[in-house]
Amino acid sequence: MAVPTASDEWEVELGRQIRALRLRQNLDQQQLADQAGIALNAVKNLESGKGATLRSLIQVLRVLNRVDWLRALAPAVSIIPVQMLKTKRPRQRASPRPAKKKKL
Amino acid sequence: MAVPTASDEWEVELGRQIRALRLRQNLDQQQLADQAGIALNAVKNLESGKGATLRSLIQVLRVLNRVDWLRALAPAVSIIPVQMLKTKRPRQRASPRPAKKKKL
DNA sequence: CATTAATAGACCTAAATAGGGCTATTGTCA
DNA sequence: TGACAATAGCCCTATTTAGGTCTATTAATG
């Protein structure tokens, strides 16, 4: 199985995984759509990598009992963060950068 | 931190995580948008949970070096699947269900 | 091997998101 | 603490996806 490179390919790969999860539960696309409260077309798009919204994805994950996956995106910082030694709270904004020069 | 229940809340939670990843790299929203090849607004929507496409999410994950997360959705089957003992290949469709009765 | 339901793929319209710009607020840093 | 850039939150329009329906193909089952 090739590793996706382009964004489209990742979308297709994600679709494959969703389908795999669905089939493990032996659900058809219509059942999944109904239980997720979305249209059959949305499920088709999602599974085939033809474009989908985050909402469709999440609704589907809820039915497939994999919403917990969403929490695994930003892993908790491994060891004790150096930042905690100097600043109280984590950064809320990126550092300001010098503004671009304006035309005179 | 409360566990999200509604779909909207999961979208917000996901946004929080993306923001956390971005700030760890000290990138501002504009830089992230540029590097991801999407609009600033798309990043804002994504981080605030106000609706986004899968495409926007994936483009951003690429910049944040977290596309590998996508592969962790459908975990490989743990032990030897019983299915392999009876059928050669995994299921490609859900089982047919009896069709609805048609009106006479 | 015949049956038949699951799925792909197309079409259309409505709704949502993307993209671009503008202003108000506020965290960061000198 | 002041200056200023990062961000939120609007607006508007273009593009994309959702939702609904139909047809053709094909995997799954008896």
CSV table of C-alpha atoms (C1' of nucleotides) in Angstrom, one decimal:
chain,number,residue,atom,x,y,z
A,1,MET,CA,0.0,0.0,0.0
A,2,ALA,CA,1.6,3.2,-1.2
A,3,VAL,CA,2.0,6.1,1.1
A,4,PRO,CA,-0.2,9.0,0.1
A,5,THR,CA,1.6,12.2,-0.9
A,6,ALA,CA,-0.9,14.6,-2.3
A,7,SER,CA,-3.8,15.9,-0.3
A,8,ASP,CA,-6.3,14.1,-2.6
A,9,GLU,CA,-4.5,10.8,-1.9
A,10,TRP,CA,-4.8,11.3,1.8
A,11,GLU,CA,-8.5,11.9,1.4
A,12,VAL,CA,-8.8,8.7,-0.5
A,13,GLU,CA,-6.8,6.8,2.1
A,14,LEU,CA,-9.0,8.2,4.9
A,15,GLY,CA,-12.0,7.1,2.9
A,16,ARG,CA,-10.6,3.6,2.7
A,17,GLN,CA,-10.2,3.4,6.4
A,18,ILE,CA,-13.7,4.6,7.1
A,19,ARG,CA,-15.0,2.0,4.8
A,20,ALA,CA,-13.0,-0.6,6.6
A,21,LEU,CA,-14.5,0.4,9.9
A,22,ARG,CA,-18.0,0.3,8.5
A,23,LEU,CA,-17.6,-3.1,7.0
A,24,ARG,CA,-16.2,-4.5,10.2
A,25,GLN,CA,-19.6,-3.7,11.6
A,26,ASN,CA,-21.3,-5.0,8.5
A,27,LEU,CA,-23.2,-1.7,8.0
A,28,ASP,CA,-24.2,-0.6,4.6
A,29,GLN,CA,-23.8,3.0,3.5
A,30,GLN,CA,-27.4,3.8,3.9
A,31,GLN,CA,-27.5,2.5,7.4
A,32,LEU,CA,-24.4,4.5,8.3
A,33,ALA,CA,-25.8,7.6,6.7
A,34,ASP,CA,-29.1,7.2,8.6
A,35,GLN,CA,-27.5,6.6,11.9
A,36,ALA,CA,-25.1,9.5,11.3
A,37,GLY,CA,-27.9,11.8,10.3
A,38,ILE,CA,-26.4,12.7,7.0
A,39,ALA,CA,-27.1,11.9,3.4
A,40,LEU,CA,-26.1,8.8,1.6
A,41,ASN,CA,-24.2,10.9,-0.8
A,42,ALA,CA,-22.1,12.4,2.0
A,43,VAL,CA,-21.1,8.9,2.9
A,44,LYS,CA,-20.2,8.1,-0.6
A,45,ASN,CA,-18.1,11.2,-1.0
A,46,LEU,CA,-16.4,10.5,2.3
A,47,GLU,CA,-15.5,6.9,1.5
A,48,SER,CA,-14.4,7.6,-2.1
A,49,GLY,CA,-12.3,10.7,-1.2
A,50,LYS,CA,-14.4,13.0,-3.3
A,51,GLY,CA,-14.7,15.7,-0.8
A,52,ALA,CA,-16.4,16.0,2.5
A,53,THR,CA,-17.0,18.3,5.4
A,54,LEU,CA,-15.5,17.9,8.9
A,55,ARG,CA,-19.1,17.6,10.1
A,56,SER,CA,-19.8,14.6,7.9
A,57,LEU,CA,-16.6,13.0,9.1
A,58,ILE,CA,-17.4,13.5,12.7
A,59,GLN,CA,-20.9,12.3,12.5
A,60,VAL,CA,-19.7,9.2,10.9
A,61,LEU,CA,-17.0,8.7,13.5
A,62,ARG,CA,-19.6,8.8,16.2
A,63,VAL,CA,-21.5,5.9,14.6
A,64,LEU,CA,-18.3,4.0,14.1
A,65,ASN,CA,-17.3,4.6,17.8
A,66,ARG,CA,-14.1,6.2,16.8
A,67,VAL,CA,-14.5,9.8,17.9
A,68,ASP,CA,-11.8,9.2,20.5
A,69,TRP,CA,-9.4,9.2,17.5
A,70,LEU,CA,-10.0,12.9,17.3
A,71,ARG,CA,-8.3,13.5,20.6
A,72,ALA,CA,-5.2,11.7,19.5
A,73,LEU,CA,-4.2,14.5,17.1
A,74,ALA,CA,-2.2,16.8,19.4
A,75,PRO,CA,-0.3,14.4,21.7
A,76,ALA,CA,0.3,15.7,25.2
A,77,VAL,CA,3.8,17.1,25.6
A,78,SER,CA,6.1,14.2,26.4
A,79,ILE,CA,8.5,15.3,29.1
A,80,ILE,CA,8.3,18.4,31.3
A,81,PRO,CA,8.1,21.4,28.9
A,82,VAL,CA,10.9,23.9,29.2
A,83,GLN,CA,8.3,26.5,28.6
A,84,MET,CA,6.6,25.8,32.0
A,85,LEU,CA,9.8,26.9,33.7
A,86,LYS,CA,9.7,30.4,32.3
A,87,THR,CA,6.1,31.2,31.3
A,88,LYS,CA,3.0,30.3,33.3
A,89,ARG,CA,0.5,29.5,30.6
A,90,PRO,CA,1.2,28.1,27.1
A,91,ARG,CA,1.4,30.5,24.2
A,92,GLN,CA,-2.0,31.9,23.0
A,93,ARG,CA,-0.7,33.7,19.9
A,94,ALA,CA,2.3,33.3,17.6
A,95,SER,CA,5.1,35.8,18.1
A,96,PRO,CA,4.6,39.1,16.4
A,97,ARG,CA,6.7,39.5,13.3
A,98,PRO,CA,8.0,42.8,11.9
A,99,ALA,CA,5.4,44.3,9.7
A,100,LYS,CA,6.0,44.7,6.0
A,101,LYS,CA,7.3,48.0,4.8
A,102,LYS,CA,4.7,50.3,3.4
A,103,LYS,CA,5.1,52.2,0.2
A,104,LEU,CA,6.1,55.8,0.7
B,1,MET,CA,-11.6,19.5,30.1
B,2,ALA,CA,-15.0,18.3,29.3
B,3,VAL,CA,-15.5,15.4,26.9
B,4,PRO,CA,-17.3,16.6,23.8
B,5,THR,CA,-20.6,15.0,23.1
B,6,ALA,CA,-22.3,16.8,20.2
B,7,SER,CA,-20.8,16.9,16.8
B,8,ASP,CA,-20.2,20.7,17.0
B,9,GLU,CA,-18.2,20.2,20.2
B,10,TRP,CA,-15.9,17.7,18.6
B,11,GLU,CA,-15.3,20.1,15.9
B,12,VAL,CA,-14.3,22.7,18.4
B,13,GLU,CA,-12.1,20.3,20.2
B,14,LEU,CA,-10.4,19.3,17.0
B,15,GLY,CA,-9.8,23.0,16.3
B,16,ARG,CA,-8.2,23.5,19.7
B,17,GLN,CA,-5.8,20.7,19.0
B,18,ILE,CA,-4.8,22.1,15.6
B,19,ARG,CA,-4.2,25.4,17.2
B,20,ALA,CA,-2.1,23.8,19.9
B,21,LEU,CA,0.0,22.2,17.2
B,22,ARG,CA,0.4,25.4,15.3
B,23,LEU,CA,1.4,27.4,18.3
B,24,ARG,CA,4.0,24.7,19.3
B,25,GLN,CA,5.7,25.7,16.0
B,26,ASN,CA,5.1,29.3,16.7
B,27,LEU,CA,3.3,29.8,13.4
B,28,ASP,CA,0.6,32.4,12.9
B,29,GLN,CA,-2.6,31.7,11.1
B,30,GLN,CA,-1.5,33.5,8.0
B,31,GLN,CA,1.8,31.6,7.8
B,32,LEU,CA,-0.1,28.3,8.2
B,33,ALA,CA,-2.7,29.3,5.6
B,34,ASP,CA,0.0,30.2,3.1
B,35,GLN,CA,2.1,27.1,3.6
B,36,ALA,CA,-1.0,25.0,3.4
B,37,GLY,CA,-2.2,26.7,0.3
B,38,ILE,CA,-5.6,27.7,1.7
B,39,ALA,CA,-7.2,30.9,2.8
B,40,LEU,CA,-6.7,32.5,6.2
B,41,ASN,CA,-10.5,32.2,6.7
B,42,ALA,CA,-10.3,28.5,6.2
B,43,VAL,CA,-7.7,28.3,9.1
B,44,LYS,CA,-9.9,30.5,11.3
B,45,ASN,CA,-12.9,28.3,10.6
B,46,LEU,CA,-11.0,25.1,11.3
B,47,GLU,CA,-9.5,26.3,14.6
B,48,SER,CA,-12.7,27.8,15.9
B,49,GLY,CA,-14.8,24.8,14.9
B,50,LYS,CA,-17.0,26.9,12.6
B,51,GLY,CA,-17.0,24.4,9.8
B,52,ALA,CA,-14.4,23.2,7.4
B,53,THR,CA,-13.7,20.7,4.6
B,54,LEU,CA,-11.6,17.6,4.9
B,55,ARG,CA,-9.3,19.1,2.3
B,56,SER,CA,-8.6,22.1,4.6
B,57,LEU,CA,-7.9,19.8,7.5
B,58,ILE,CA,-5.5,17.6,5.5
B,59,GLN,CA,-3.6,20.5,3.9
B,60,VAL,CA,-3.1,21.9,7.4
B,61,LEU,CA,-2.0,18.5,8.8
B,62,ARG,CA,0.7,18.3,6.1
B,63,VAL,CA,2.2,21.6,7.3
B,64,LEU,CA,2.0,20.5,10.9
B,65,ASN,CA,3.6,17.2,10.1
B,66,ARG,CA,0.7,15.2,11.4
B,67,VAL,CA,-0.6,13.5,8.4
B,68,ASP,CA,0.5,10.2,9.9
B,69,TRP,CA,-2.4,10.7,12.3
B,70,LEU,CA,-4.8,9.9,9.4
B,71,ARG,CA,-3.5,6.4,9.2
B,72,ALA,CA,-4.3,5.7,12.8
B,73,LEU,CA,-8.0,5.8,12.3
B,74,ALA,CA,-8.7,2.1,11.4
B,75,PRO,CA,-6.3,0.1,13.6
B,76,ALA,CA,-5.1,-3.1,12.0
B,77,VAL,CA,-7.0,-6.1,13.3
B,78,SER,CA,-5.3,-7.2,16.5
B,79,ILE,CA,-5.2,-11.0,16.5
B,80,ILE,CA,-5.8,-13.4,13.7
B,81,PRO,CA,-9.3,-12.7,12.3
B,82,VAL,CA,-11.7,-15.5,12.4
B,83,GLN,CA,-12.9,-14.4,9.0
B,84,MET,CA,-9.6,-15.4,7.4
B,85,LEU,CA,-10.4,-19.0,8.3
B,86,LYS,CA,-13.5,-19.1,6.2
B,87,THR,CA,-13.3,-16.4,3.6
B,88,LYS,CA,-10.3,-15.5,1.5
B,89,ARG,CA,-10.6,-11.7,1.2
B,90,PRO,CA,-12.3,-9.3,3.6
B,91,ARG,CA,-15.8,-8.2,3.0
B,92,GLN,CA,-16.3,-5.7,0.2
B,93,ARG,CA,-19.9,-4.9,0.8
B,94,ALA,CA,-22.3,-5.2,3.7
B,95,SER,CA,-24.6,-8.2,3.7
B,96,PRO,CA,-27.7,-7.8,1.7
B,97,ARG,CA,-30.8,-7.2,3.8
B,98,PRO,CA,-34.3,-8.3,2.8
B,99,ALA,CA,-35.8,-5.6,0.7
B,100,LYS,CA,-38.8,-3.7,1.9
B,101,LYS,CA,-42.2,-5.0,0.9
B,102,LYS,CA,-43.6,-3.3,-2.1
B,103,LYS,CA,-47.2,-2.2,-2.3
B,104,LEU,CA,-49.5,-4.5,-4.2
C,1,DC,C1',-25.7,-20.2,-10.8
C,2,DA,C1',-29.6,-17.0,-10.3
C,3,DT,C1',-31.3,-13.5,-7.4
C,4,DT,C1',-31.1,-9.2,-5.5
C,5,DA,C1',-29.5,-5.7,-2.7
C,6,DA,C1',-25.0,-2.8,-2.1
C,7,DT,C1',-22.4,0.3,-4.4
C,8,DA,C1',-20.7,3.6,-8.1
C,9,DG,C1',-21.6,7.3,-10.7
C,10,DA,C1',-24.2,10.7,-12.8
C,11,DC,C1',-27.5,14.8,-12.4
C,12,DC,C1',-29.9,18.7,-10.1
C,13,DT,C1',-30.7,22.2,-6.4
C,14,DA,C1',-30.0,24.0,-1.7
C,15,DA,C1',-26.7,24.9,1.8
C,16,DA,C1',-22.2,25.3,3.5
C,17,DT,C1',-17.3,26.5,3.1
C,18,DA,C1',-13.5,29.0,0.7
C,19,DG,C1',-11.5,33.1,-0.4
C,20,DG,C1',-10.8,38.0,0.0
C,21,DG,C1',-11.2,42.3,2.6
C,22,DC,C1',-12.2,45.2,6.6
C,23,DT,C1',-12.5,46.6,11.7
C,24,DA,C1',-12.1,45.9,16.8
C,25,DT,C1',-9.8,43.6,20.3
C,26,DT,C1',-5.8,41.9,22.8
C,27,DG,C1',-1.5,39.1,23.7
C,28,DT,C1',3.6,39.8,23.1
C,29,DC,C1',7.6,41.9,23.4
C,30,DA,C1',10.7,45.8,23.5
D,1,DT,C1',3.6,50.0,30.0
D,2,DG,C1',3.2,51.3,25.0
D,3,DA,C1',3.3,49.8,20.3
D,4,DC,C1',1.9,46.8,17.2
D,5,DA,C1',1.0,42.5,15.1
D,6,DA,C1',-2.1,38.2,15.9
D,7,DT,C1',-6.6,37.1,16.2
D,8,DA,C1',-11.8,37.3,16.2
D,9,DG,C1',-15.7,38.5,13.8
D,10,DC,C1',-18.0,40.6,10.4
D,11,DC,C1',-19.2,41.2,5.2
D,12,DC,C1',-19.6,39.6,0.2
D,13,DT,C1',-19.1,36.3,-3.7
D,14,DA,C1',-17.2,32.0,-5.8
D,15,DT,C1',-16.7,27.3,-5.3
D,16,DT,C1',-17.7,23.0,-3.1
D,17,DT,C1',-20.4,19.7,-0.6
D,18,DA,C1',-25.0,18.0,1.0
D,19,DG,C1',-29.2,16.1,-0.1
D,20,DG,C1',-32.3,13.8,-3.2
D,21,DT,C1',-33.1,10.7,-7.2
D,22,DC,C1',-32.1,7.7,-10.9
D,23,DT,C1',-29.4,3.9,-13.6
D,24,DA,C1',-25.8,0.4,-14.3
D,25,DT,C1',-22.8,-2.8,-12.2
D,26,DT,C1',-21.5,-6.5,-9.2
D,27,DA,C1',-20.7,-8.9,-4.6
D,28,DA,C1',-23.1,-11.8,-1.5
D,29,DT,C1',-26.2,-15.2,-0.5
D,30,DG,C1',-29.5,-19.3,-1.0
